[in-house]
């Protein structure tokens, strides 16, 4: 196992200070290791996640070589030749577990933002104290965007949030964490080869969730109540002005509708599985409030916005992969984790084999199947 940094590198280096997992503690489990502390319904801090993964590395006896940067992987002699910062390796099979979120995804028009406005991505953001005074424009309203808008608003700054397609969820539903329902009702176990639109499922933004000790819902209504101004999806920059799409009403209705459909699925499961009596009564939530007037443009040169925070998602980085298995959009071509190159596999990518594939707790089932495939490959007729 080659790791360019340290064990749990992404949690140590690429997250902001206040972040907690949005998955509850009881869901932080890896084969042979689970959370056994006093607060199963709480959410781990970054220090706690790092310690948990370090402990897993020890308990599992994983042969990790830290400080080993893989700079190239290419086909050679029926297998692969791997170049690293600590030497060359020949191998018959490769498992790509380099993560789905190696780089922040920032739209190209960020280049046209006037130099007077500071720009940050979640990789560079640590906390509000690092920002100058003045207004902040947070772009993107998925898990990262809503959490940063919340934290920056609480720091006293005026915050505008640019909202594109998003997934709305309550933190708790009928007395349980909403992720408990995703798990229990089987939604998270839905398999990649059973989904109607796999490409869409793989592109779905993260849900508007935060892991706070209060277990509070952090949806757009909560942010509006705090004084965050909502604007539409940021579409372009023209003459130093940010141009936002209209149609917030439609976008909000769609997110509300999808949330309700998901809650219907949970209720249906509770009824058929006999859980109805144990859970609280079904709940429905107020529709997302549409601002009376949503601005369609904002003058970036006016001084109103001092900083832009791009919470527009993340993408993987395969710059080191010299095997033609990456598509034009920079995503790995694979079938349930088997890449388009014999003996090459992947883990930890969105809906790799199940909806839960990119979550810490989702890896176990995927890994078992992918490694089963790999073992058959090594034992099969293609073996060297
Ligand atoms: C902001 C954010 C919040 C998240 N919150 C949650 C959450 O609450 N709960 C949850 O379950 N999941 C959460 N996730 C998803 C989380 O990233 C995954 O659950 C988990 O980290 C995936 O583990 P991984 O090992 O596949 O990828 P990563 O954690 O990204 O690990 C990949 C590793 O590969 C190393 N690497 C990459 N390229 C190379 C190279 N060329 N050579 C050598 N080493 C390399 C990196 O240094 C890194 O350590 C979150 C993700 C983000 C971005």
XYZ file of C-alpha atoms and ligand atoms in Angstrom:
437
model
C 0.000 0.000 0.000
C 1.590 3.181 -1.175
C 0.657 6.500 0.435
C 2.245 9.784 -0.594
C 1.627 11.409 2.785
C 0.667 9.832 6.101
C -2.100 7.423 7.047
C -5.436 9.312 6.849
C -3.729 11.982 4.781
C -6.867 13.548 3.306
C -8.423 13.954 6.763
C -5.241 15.564 8.113
C -4.413 17.883 5.224
C -7.451 18.585 3.107
C -10.276 19.439 5.539
C -11.206 22.585 7.444
C -10.766 22.858 11.230
C -14.383 22.696 12.406
C -15.426 19.832 10.126
C -17.037 16.810 11.684
C -18.104 13.708 9.799
C -21.687 13.898 8.619
C -21.981 10.143 9.155
C -22.806 9.238 12.790
C -20.224 7.478 14.955
C -21.986 4.104 14.852
C -21.591 4.253 11.085
C -17.833 4.752 11.301
C -16.837 1.157 10.944
C -14.216 -0.703 9.026
C -13.674 -4.485 8.983
C -12.809 -5.517 12.555
C -13.005 -1.981 13.954
C -16.031 0.003 15.033
C -16.744 3.018 17.211
C -17.115 1.916 20.820
C -17.246 5.284 22.593
C -20.032 6.777 24.687
C -21.734 8.757 21.876
C -22.759 6.467 19.000
C -25.086 9.133 17.571
C -22.420 11.879 17.581
C -20.136 12.896 14.714
C -16.329 12.602 14.748
C -14.020 15.593 14.610
C -11.129 15.467 12.149
C -8.741 14.505 14.971
C -11.006 11.608 15.911
C -11.326 10.380 12.305
C -7.564 10.493 11.877
C -7.062 8.505 15.093
C -9.727 5.994 14.011
C -8.082 5.356 10.640
C -4.609 5.205 12.198
C -5.936 2.589 14.580
C -7.382 0.614 11.678
C -3.995 0.669 9.931
C -2.442 -0.824 13.092
C -5.186 -3.345 13.876
C -5.385 -4.601 10.301
C -1.601 -4.790 9.984
C -1.846 -3.034 6.628
C 1.572 -2.917 4.937
C 1.511 0.837 4.365
C 4.544 2.584 2.909
C 3.990 6.231 3.774
C 5.813 9.124 2.085
C 5.699 7.191 -1.188
C 4.260 9.235 -4.033
C 3.155 7.257 -7.078
C 4.200 9.345 -10.077
C 3.450 6.858 -12.872
C 1.677 3.555 -13.479
C 2.009 2.004 -16.940
C 1.424 -1.354 -18.610
C 4.565 -3.494 -18.768
C 5.283 -7.210 -19.271
C 1.629 -8.247 -18.957
C 1.350 -6.374 -15.641
C 2.194 -2.884 -14.448
C 5.293 -0.823 -13.856
C 4.911 1.638 -11.002
C 7.260 4.570 -10.515
C 7.290 6.115 -7.060
C 9.286 8.727 -5.185
C 10.893 5.774 -3.374
C 11.737 3.534 -6.324
C 10.256 1.301 -9.040
C 7.855 -1.608 -8.553
C 6.622 -4.305 -10.942
C 3.239 -5.897 -10.184
C 0.523 -7.992 -11.794
C -2.436 -6.043 -10.446
C -3.090 -2.521 -9.183
C -5.886 -1.236 -6.938
C -6.472 2.487 -7.335
C -7.592 3.769 -3.931
C -6.319 7.303 -4.389
C -9.663 8.913 -3.555
C -12.491 10.660 -5.414
C -11.819 14.121 -3.991
C -8.158 14.945 -4.712
C -8.773 18.391 -6.179
C -11.427 21.036 -5.701
C -13.474 21.511 -8.884
C -13.636 25.228 -9.720
C -15.453 26.619 -12.796
C -13.170 28.126 -15.470
C -14.844 31.557 -15.217
C -13.156 31.982 -11.821
C -10.253 33.394 -13.904
C -12.461 36.377 -14.804
C -13.092 37.363 -11.149
C -11.470 40.767 -10.428
C -8.165 40.524 -8.550
C -9.585 42.652 -5.710
C -11.737 39.685 -4.617
C -9.982 36.864 -2.763
C -10.729 33.279 -3.790
C -10.520 30.112 -1.717
C -11.390 26.441 -2.114
C -12.264 24.061 0.737
C -8.664 22.728 0.523
C -7.281 26.164 1.405
C -10.013 27.071 3.905
C -9.329 26.398 7.595
C -11.735 28.764 9.363
C -13.338 32.236 9.316
C -10.379 33.917 11.059
C -8.296 33.472 7.933
C -10.672 35.616 5.820
C -10.578 39.413 5.620
C -13.617 41.279 6.945
C -16.381 41.824 4.433
C -18.929 39.865 2.451
C -18.410 36.268 1.379
C -19.910 34.617 -1.656
C -20.085 30.855 -1.111
C -20.630 29.022 -4.375
C -22.381 25.654 -4.146
C -25.010 24.477 -1.649
C -24.133 20.853 -1.034
C -22.621 19.561 2.222
C -19.459 21.704 2.021
C -21.218 24.884 0.849
C -23.974 24.877 3.457
C -21.507 24.116 6.255
C -19.135 26.925 5.245
C -22.005 29.402 4.686
C -23.241 28.582 8.196
C -19.818 28.993 9.817
C -19.012 32.226 7.958
C -22.403 33.757 8.736
C -21.921 32.907 12.418
C -18.583 34.771 12.277
C -20.623 37.936 11.605
C -19.947 38.313 7.895
C -22.632 38.983 5.297
C -22.922 35.731 3.310
C -24.443 35.167 -0.125
C -24.918 31.559 -1.180
C -25.119 30.607 -4.850
C -27.380 27.560 -5.103
C -27.365 25.037 -7.955
C -28.826 21.532 -8.017
C -28.839 20.176 -4.478
C -30.060 17.340 -2.287
C -32.120 18.410 0.723
C -32.328 16.129 3.776
C -33.401 16.605 7.393
C -30.733 15.617 9.920
C -33.165 13.421 11.826
C -36.389 11.760 10.718
C -38.992 10.108 12.949
C -36.536 10.221 15.832
C -33.554 8.621 14.045
C -30.604 9.990 12.087
C -31.580 10.271 8.430
C -28.549 8.131 7.538
C -29.943 5.399 9.791
C -33.001 5.404 7.503
C -30.817 5.314 4.371
C -29.112 2.267 5.781
C -32.105 0.428 7.299
C -34.433 0.935 4.312
C -31.800 -0.430 1.925
C -31.350 2.807 -0.065
C -27.622 2.892 0.586
C -27.268 -0.738 -0.486
C -28.828 -0.125 -3.913
C -26.413 -1.623 -6.400
C -24.835 0.122 -9.364
C -26.196 -2.460 -11.809
C -29.761 -1.982 -10.566
C -29.945 1.809 -10.822
C -31.962 3.337 -13.661
C -29.472 6.124 -14.328
C -26.048 5.205 -13.014
C -24.276 8.177 -14.618
C -26.626 10.554 -12.829
C -26.334 8.696 -9.531
C -22.551 8.976 -9.768
C -22.770 12.739 -10.363
C -25.282 13.445 -7.602
C -24.056 16.200 -5.252
C -23.635 15.406 -1.549
C -26.706 15.979 0.650
C -27.129 19.170 2.689
C -26.039 17.645 5.990
C -23.758 18.645 8.830
C -22.606 16.657 11.847
C -23.156 19.004 14.788
C -23.528 18.096 18.467
C -27.081 19.572 18.303
C -27.957 17.247 15.379
C -29.503 20.274 13.690
C -30.867 20.304 10.136
C -28.809 22.601 7.927
C -31.007 23.195 4.897
C -31.619 26.397 2.942
C -34.462 27.433 5.274
C -32.080 27.250 8.244
C -29.550 29.408 6.369
C -32.202 31.942 5.291
C -33.291 32.267 8.932
C -29.691 33.106 9.852
C -29.625 35.914 7.265
C -27.779 34.153 4.426
C -28.875 35.576 1.068
C -29.679 32.964 -1.588
C -28.984 33.509 -5.278
C -29.183 31.106 -8.230
C -26.489 29.018 -9.864
C -23.494 31.112 -10.871
C -23.466 30.924 -14.669
C -20.836 33.413 -15.889
C -18.754 36.518 -15.213
C -19.333 39.484 -17.545
C -17.603 42.867 -17.192
C -16.675 42.102 -13.599
C -20.238 41.072 -12.670
C -21.277 37.638 -11.472
C -24.377 36.448 -13.373
C -26.716 34.023 -11.592
C -29.435 31.824 -13.104
C -33.061 32.516 -12.240
C -35.513 29.754 -11.501
C -34.829 29.292 -7.782
C -38.501 28.397 -7.278
C -38.291 25.415 -9.653
C -34.986 24.244 -8.268
C -36.277 24.382 -4.687
C -39.516 22.550 -5.593
C -37.515 19.798 -7.253
C -35.264 19.332 -4.199
C -38.321 19.354 -1.886
C -40.093 16.810 -4.084
C -37.096 14.475 -4.166
C -36.750 14.700 -0.387
C -40.427 13.829 0.032
C -40.098 10.847 -2.291
C -37.194 9.599 -0.224
C -39.176 10.052 2.995
C -42.046 8.113 1.342
C -39.573 5.292 0.672
C -38.566 5.291 4.343
C -42.234 5.267 5.473
C -43.063 2.434 3.085
C -40.144 0.403 4.420
C -41.171 1.104 8.041
C -44.700 -0.088 7.308
C -43.725 -3.307 5.539
C -40.893 -4.107 7.926
C -43.009 -3.630 11.039
C -40.950 -0.675 12.269
C -43.905 1.743 12.262
C -44.846 1.183 15.908
C -41.277 1.820 17.132
C -40.608 5.002 15.148
C -42.217 8.370 15.724
C -44.994 9.406 13.327
C -44.128 10.278 9.701
C -42.969 13.877 9.324
C -43.134 16.338 6.450
C -41.121 19.550 6.303
C -41.945 23.114 5.230
C -41.129 23.805 1.581
C -37.889 25.652 0.911
C -38.669 29.374 1.170
C -38.047 31.267 -2.057
C -36.589 34.770 -1.561
C -39.017 37.515 -2.589
C -36.414 38.858 -4.969
C -33.292 36.918 -5.831
C -30.506 38.946 -7.360
C -29.515 37.878 -10.861
C -26.171 39.661 -10.813
C -23.630 41.028 -8.419
C -20.942 43.625 -9.089
C -17.709 41.965 -7.991
C -15.845 45.284 -8.186
C -18.159 47.096 -5.744
C -16.374 45.892 -2.599
C -19.498 44.085 -1.353
C -17.795 40.716 -1.729
C -14.318 40.415 -0.234
C -13.940 36.644 -0.662
C -15.372 33.894 -2.851
C -15.354 30.360 -1.476
C -15.725 27.739 -4.201
C -17.694 24.851 -2.730
C -18.353 23.522 -6.209
C -17.294 19.941 -5.616
C -14.191 17.828 -5.894
C -12.660 15.627 -8.561
C -10.135 12.814 -8.623
C -6.597 13.303 -9.911
C -5.203 10.621 -12.201
C -2.301 12.693 -13.531
C 0.016 9.845 -12.519
C -1.915 7.125 -14.384
C -0.315 6.372 -17.773
C -2.898 3.759 -18.760
C -5.786 4.872 -21.039
C -8.607 4.252 -18.556
C -9.643 7.854 -17.819
C -12.409 9.551 -19.841
C -12.457 13.089 -21.251
C -14.058 14.355 -18.024
C -11.238 12.936 -15.924
C -13.262 10.027 -14.487
C -12.049 6.439 -14.392
C -13.770 4.017 -16.802
C -14.682 0.947 -14.792
C -17.364 -1.674 -14.356
C -18.107 -2.062 -10.663
C -14.486 -1.291 -9.794
C -12.835 -3.337 -12.596
C -11.081 -0.812 -14.847
C -10.776 -1.183 -18.619
C -7.302 -2.691 -18.241
C -6.693 -6.288 -17.056
C -5.667 -6.482 -13.415
C -6.520 -2.843 -12.680
C -9.148 -2.120 -10.018
C -10.561 0.828 -8.114
C -12.248 1.426 -4.767
C -13.806 4.461 -3.089
C -15.410 6.077 -6.158
C -19.025 7.348 -6.252
C -21.544 4.479 -6.526
C -18.687 2.124 -7.415
C -20.890 -0.866 -6.556
C -23.448 0.655 -4.176
C -24.851 4.055 -3.250
C -22.738 3.978 -0.081
C -19.444 3.364 -1.952
C -17.753 6.675 -1.086
C -18.486 6.504 2.625
C -16.051 5.071 5.160
C -18.625 2.507 6.129
C -19.482 1.715 2.508
C -16.083 0.385 1.547
C -16.279 -3.048 3.190
C -18.896 -4.666 0.921
C -17.343 -3.159 -2.202
C -13.837 -4.201 -1.217
C -14.902 -7.802 -0.661
C -16.367 -8.045 -4.169
C -13.610 -6.124 -5.940
C -10.882 -8.128 -4.231
C -12.788 -11.333 -5.090
C -12.578 -10.292 -8.755
C -8.887 -9.481 -8.363
C -8.163 -12.855 -6.740
C -9.910 -14.649 -9.621
C -7.881 -12.577 -12.077
C -4.619 -13.567 -10.399
C -5.615 -17.240 -10.327
C -7.104 -17.243 -13.833
C -5.753 -18.080 -17.289
C -4.328 -14.576 -17.687
C -1.857 -15.187 -14.841
C 1.791 -14.770 -15.586
C -15.224 17.430 2.738
C -15.493 15.953 2.790
C -16.256 15.432 3.816
C -16.516 14.064 3.875
N -17.284 13.580 4.924
C -17.496 12.252 5.018
C -18.229 11.708 6.109
O -18.763 12.434 6.932
N -18.372 10.367 6.210
C -17.833 9.510 5.281
O -17.987 8.299 5.414
N -17.155 9.998 4.215
C -16.983 11.335 4.061
N -16.291 11.842 2.991
C -15.867 10.940 1.955
C -14.469 10.446 2.330
O -13.533 11.121 1.556
C -14.388 8.986 2.179
O -15.275 8.333 3.049
C -12.996 8.428 2.488
O -12.047 9.386 2.785
C -12.550 7.750 1.262
O -11.353 7.131 1.544
P -10.349 6.787 0.401
O -9.222 6.077 1.051
O -11.066 6.120 -0.732
O -9.889 8.207 -0.182
P -8.995 9.325 0.506
O -9.343 9.506 1.925
O -9.039 10.522 -0.411
O -7.539 8.689 0.479
C -6.788 8.568 -0.705
C -5.330 8.548 -0.312
O -4.552 8.337 -1.467
C -3.392 9.132 -1.378
N -2.920 9.361 -2.763
C -3.581 9.983 -3.763
N -2.825 10.003 -4.897
C -1.672 9.362 -4.587
C -0.479 9.063 -5.334
N -0.341 9.424 -6.620
N 0.514 8.390 -4.709
C 0.379 7.994 -3.402
N -0.707 8.265 -2.655
C -1.728 8.951 -3.239
C -3.833 10.398 -0.690
O -2.745 11.068 -0.057
C -4.860 9.873 0.302
O -4.317 9.622 1.565
C -16.007 13.193 2.892
C -15.239 13.729 1.837
C -14.977 15.087 1.789
C -14.155 15.629 0.647
